[in-house]
Amino acid sequence: MSPPRLHGARYLPALFLFLVLLVLLQVGLPALGVPHYLLPTPSRVWARLTEPGSGLAAHLWATAQAGVGGLLLGSVGGVALAILFVAIRPLERAFYPWVLVSQTLPSAALAPLLVIWLGNGLAPRLAMAALFAFFPVLVNTTQGLRQITPEQRDLLRAWGASSVQTFRLLRIPAALPALFAGLRIAATLAVVGAIVGELAGSSEGLGYVISIATYHLQTDRVFAAVVLASGLSLLLSVLLHIAERQIVFWHTEG
């Protein structure tokens, strides 16, 4: 028997490059005389991350609530609309162009409107995260639901399967790999959407931290918030990857 593959080994070059970059920044920035308010060293960012009473953990939790909630809402909406598009083609022809138009709206202009409409709380941040997550899930799921061959469809029909059974037994399993690919993209975008909503108007969250710290030239605190946001996106992506390997066990990456 061949030894088991170490999937984590393929990320070692990226990890090595990251460590080299940290060392270069830590040594090079002071040597070049770069002021810390322009670009802080990794040690200053780490000090901000571990600073007692910084409140970053609470702000991270606020962003996580909006990001994960928006991811769930956007994903449910995207999957539901994708199913309708595949089942009712005239509906897709009527609505899909408007879905595309909605993606051209500048988020910097939409976020303040959501604050006006929904108030200065969780709701506008949740809505912005859901809007960011919605589109990739919709597109990937729609494409995945159509990844069946006529021979597969005809075979189920020959066995007497109804349209609902064909959808459940054939289209949905075929769409799962594409769905999870869309979910991994949506997870990152949902966190970005939550932060955009916080930048537009909020009293909590990493976007709020970035806004206030930028005003006071606390660049190390800005980078600390960015690191936490990136870590949150990475965690969601990893969890979705683990779920995909458990659920879509028959699908292997090429």
Coordinates of C-alpha atoms in Angstrom, one line a residue:
M1 CA 0.0 0.0 0.0
S2 CA 1.2 3.5 -0.8
P3 CA 1.8 5.9 2.2
P4 CA -1.0 8.4 2.8
R5 CA -0.7 11.7 1.1
L6 CA 0.3 14.6 3.3
H7 CA -2.0 17.3 1.9
G8 CA -0.5 20.0 4.2
A9 CA 2.9 19.5 2.6
R10 CA 1.9 21.4 -0.5
Y11 CA 1.4 24.6 1.6
L12 CA 5.0 24.5 3.0
P13 CA 6.4 26.7 0.2
A14 CA 3.8 29.3 0.9
L15 CA 4.5 29.1 4.6
F16 CA 8.2 29.4 4.0
L17 CA 7.7 32.5 1.8
F18 CA 5.5 34.1 4.4
L19 CA 8.1 33.6 7.1
V20 CA 10.8 35.0 4.9
L21 CA 8.7 38.0 4.2
L22 CA 8.1 38.6 7.9
V23 CA 11.8 38.5 8.6
L24 CA 12.6 40.9 5.8
L25 CA 10.0 43.3 7.0
Q26 CA 11.2 43.1 10.6
V27 CA 14.8 43.7 9.7
G28 CA 14.4 45.9 6.6
L29 CA 11.9 48.5 7.7
P30 CA 14.0 49.9 10.6
A31 CA 17.1 49.6 8.5
L32 CA 15.5 51.7 5.8
G33 CA 14.2 54.2 8.3
V34 CA 10.5 53.7 7.4
P35 CA 8.4 55.4 10.1
H36 CA 6.2 52.9 12.0
Y37 CA 3.1 55.0 11.3
L38 CA 3.6 54.3 7.6
L39 CA 4.4 50.6 7.8
P40 CA 4.8 48.9 11.1
T41 CA 7.1 46.0 11.7
P42 CA 5.5 42.5 12.3
S43 CA 6.6 42.7 16.0
R44 CA 4.6 45.9 16.5
V45 CA 1.5 44.3 14.8
W46 CA 2.0 41.3 17.0
A47 CA 2.2 43.5 20.1
R48 CA -1.1 45.1 19.1
L49 CA -2.7 41.7 18.6
T50 CA -1.6 40.5 22.1
E51 CA -2.1 43.8 23.9
P52 CA -4.3 43.3 27.0
G53 CA -7.5 45.3 26.9
S54 CA -7.2 46.1 23.2
G55 CA -10.8 45.0 22.6
L56 CA -9.8 43.3 19.3
A57 CA -11.3 40.0 20.3
A58 CA -14.8 41.6 20.9
H59 CA -14.5 43.4 17.5
L60 CA -13.5 40.2 15.8
W61 CA -16.5 38.5 17.3
A62 CA -18.8 41.2 16.0
T63 CA -17.4 40.9 12.5
A64 CA -17.6 37.1 12.7
Q65 CA -21.3 37.3 13.6
A66 CA -22.0 39.6 10.6
G67 CA -19.8 37.6 8.2
V68 CA -21.0 34.1 9.1
G69 CA -24.6 35.2 9.3
G70 CA -24.3 37.0 5.9
L71 CA -22.6 33.9 4.4
L72 CA -25.6 31.8 5.5
L73 CA -28.2 34.2 4.2
G74 CA -26.4 34.8 0.9
S75 CA -25.8 31.1 0.4
V76 CA -29.4 30.1 1.1
G77 CA -30.6 32.8 -1.3
G78 CA -28.1 31.9 -4.0
V79 CA -28.9 28.2 -3.8
A80 CA -32.7 28.8 -3.8
L81 CA -32.5 31.1 -6.8
A82 CA -30.1 28.8 -8.7
I83 CA -32.7 25.9 -8.3
L84 CA -35.4 28.2 -9.6
F85 CA -33.3 29.3 -12.6
V86 CA -32.6 25.7 -13.6
A87 CA -36.1 24.5 -13.0
I88 CA -37.8 27.5 -14.7
R89 CA -35.7 28.9 -17.6
P90 CA -38.0 31.9 -18.4
L91 CA -37.4 33.0 -14.8
E92 CA -33.6 33.0 -15.3
R93 CA -34.0 35.0 -18.5
A94 CA -36.1 37.5 -16.7
F95 CA -34.0 37.9 -13.5
Y96 CA -30.4 37.0 -14.3
P97 CA -29.6 40.3 -16.1
W98 CA -30.8 42.2 -13.1
V99 CA -28.7 40.0 -10.8
L100 CA -25.7 41.0 -13.0
V101 CA -26.7 44.7 -12.7
S102 CA -26.8 44.4 -9.0
Q103 CA -23.2 43.4 -9.0
T104 CA -22.2 46.6 -10.7
L105 CA -23.5 48.8 -7.8
P106 CA -20.6 50.3 -5.9
S107 CA -20.5 48.9 -2.4
A108 CA -19.2 52.2 -1.0
A109 CA -22.4 53.9 -2.1
L110 CA -24.7 51.0 -1.1
A111 CA -23.4 50.5 2.5
P112 CA -24.4 53.9 3.8
L113 CA -27.9 53.4 2.3
L114 CA -28.2 50.2 4.2
V115 CA -27.3 52.0 7.4
I116 CA -30.0 54.6 6.7
W117 CA -32.6 51.9 5.9
L118 CA -31.7 49.3 8.5
G119 CA -30.2 51.3 11.3
N120 CA -26.8 51.4 12.9
G121 CA -26.6 47.8 14.1
L122 CA -26.1 44.2 13.0
A123 CA -28.7 44.3 10.3
P124 CA -26.9 46.5 7.7
R125 CA -23.6 44.6 8.2
L126 CA -25.4 41.3 7.8
A127 CA -27.1 42.5 4.7
M128 CA -23.9 43.7 3.1
A129 CA -22.2 40.4 3.9
A130 CA -25.1 38.5 2.4
L131 CA -25.0 40.6 -0.8
F132 CA -21.3 39.9 -1.2
A133 CA -21.7 36.1 -0.6
F134 CA -24.9 35.7 -2.8
F135 CA -23.4 36.1 -6.3
P136 CA -20.6 33.4 -6.3
V137 CA -22.9 30.9 -4.7
L138 CA -25.7 31.6 -7.3
V139 CA -23.3 31.3 -10.3
N140 CA -21.5 28.2 -9.2
T141 CA -24.6 26.4 -8.1
T142 CA -26.4 27.2 -11.3
Q143 CA -23.5 25.9 -13.3
G144 CA -23.2 22.8 -11.2
L145 CA -26.9 21.9 -11.5
R146 CA -26.4 21.8 -15.2
Q147 CA -23.4 19.6 -15.2
I148 CA -25.3 16.4 -16.1
T149 CA -25.2 14.6 -19.4
P150 CA -28.3 13.8 -21.5
E151 CA -27.4 10.1 -21.1
Q152 CA -27.6 10.4 -17.3
R153 CA -30.9 12.1 -17.4
D154 CA -32.4 9.7 -19.9
L155 CA -31.3 6.7 -17.8
L156 CA -33.1 8.0 -14.8
R157 CA -36.2 8.7 -16.8
A158 CA -36.0 5.1 -18.3
W159 CA -36.1 3.9 -14.7
G160 CA -39.3 5.9 -14.1
A161 CA -37.8 8.7 -12.1
S162 CA -39.9 11.9 -11.8
S163 CA -38.5 15.4 -12.4
V164 CA -38.2 15.9 -8.6
Q165 CA -36.4 12.6 -8.2
T166 CA -34.0 13.4 -11.1
F167 CA -33.2 16.7 -9.5
R168 CA -32.6 15.2 -6.1
L169 CA -30.7 12.1 -7.2
L170 CA -28.7 13.6 -10.1
R171 CA -28.6 17.3 -10.3
I172 CA -27.9 18.1 -6.6
P173 CA -25.0 15.6 -6.2
A174 CA -23.5 16.8 -9.5
A175 CA -23.7 20.4 -8.2
L176 CA -22.1 19.9 -4.8
P177 CA -18.5 20.3 -5.9
A178 CA -19.3 23.6 -7.7
L179 CA -21.4 24.7 -4.7
F180 CA -18.6 24.3 -2.3
A181 CA -16.2 26.1 -4.6
G182 CA -18.7 29.0 -4.6
L183 CA -19.0 28.8 -0.8
R184 CA -15.3 29.1 -0.3
I185 CA -15.2 32.3 -2.4
A186 CA -18.4 33.6 -0.7
A187 CA -16.8 33.0 2.8
T188 CA -14.0 35.5 2.0
L189 CA -16.4 38.0 0.3
A190 CA -18.8 37.8 3.3
V191 CA -16.1 38.9 5.7
V192 CA -15.2 41.7 3.3
G193 CA -18.8 42.7 3.0
A194 CA -19.2 42.8 6.8
I195 CA -16.1 45.1 7.1
V196 CA -17.5 47.4 4.3
G197 CA -20.7 47.6 6.3
E198 CA -18.7 48.5 9.5
L199 CA -16.7 51.1 7.7
A200 CA -20.0 52.8 6.5
G201 CA -21.3 53.1 10.0
S202 CA -20.9 51.0 13.1
S203 CA -19.7 51.1 16.7
E204 CA -18.1 47.7 16.6
G205 CA -16.3 45.3 14.4
L206 CA -12.9 45.2 12.7
G207 CA -14.1 47.7 10.1
Y208 CA -14.8 50.1 12.9
V209 CA -11.4 49.5 14.3
I210 CA -9.8 50.1 10.9
S211 CA -11.7 53.4 10.5
I212 CA -10.8 54.8 14.0
A213 CA -7.2 53.6 13.9
T214 CA -6.6 55.1 10.5
Y215 CA -7.9 58.4 11.7
H216 CA -5.4 58.4 14.6
L217 CA -2.5 57.0 12.4
Q218 CA -2.4 53.8 14.5
T219 CA -1.2 51.8 11.5
D220 CA -0.1 48.9 13.7
R221 CA -3.7 48.6 15.0
V222 CA -5.0 48.7 11.4
F223 CA -2.7 45.9 10.4
A224 CA -3.7 43.9 13.5
A225 CA -7.4 44.2 12.4
V226 CA -6.5 43.2 8.9
V227 CA -4.6 40.1 10.1
L228 CA -7.7 39.1 12.2
A229 CA -10.0 39.6 9.2
S230 CA -7.7 37.5 7.0
G231 CA -7.5 34.8 9.7
L232 CA -11.3 34.7 9.9
S233 CA -11.7 34.3 6.2
L234 CA -9.0 31.6 6.2
L235 CA -10.7 29.8 9.0
L236 CA -14.1 29.8 7.2
S237 CA -12.4 28.5 4.0
V238 CA -10.6 25.7 5.9
L239 CA -13.9 24.6 7.6
L240 CA -15.7 24.6 4.3
H241 CA -12.9 22.6 2.7
I242 CA -13.1 20.0 5.6
A243 CA -16.9 19.8 5.2
E244 CA -16.5 19.4 1.4
R245 CA -14.2 16.4 1.9
Q246 CA -16.7 14.8 4.2
I247 CA -19.8 15.5 2.2
V248 CA -18.5 15.2 -1.4
F249 CA -16.3 12.2 -0.7
W250 CA -16.6 10.9 -4.2
H251 CA -15.1 14.0 -5.8
T252 CA -11.3 14.3 -6.0
E253 CA -9.3 17.3 -7.1
G254 CA -7.3 17.0 -10.2

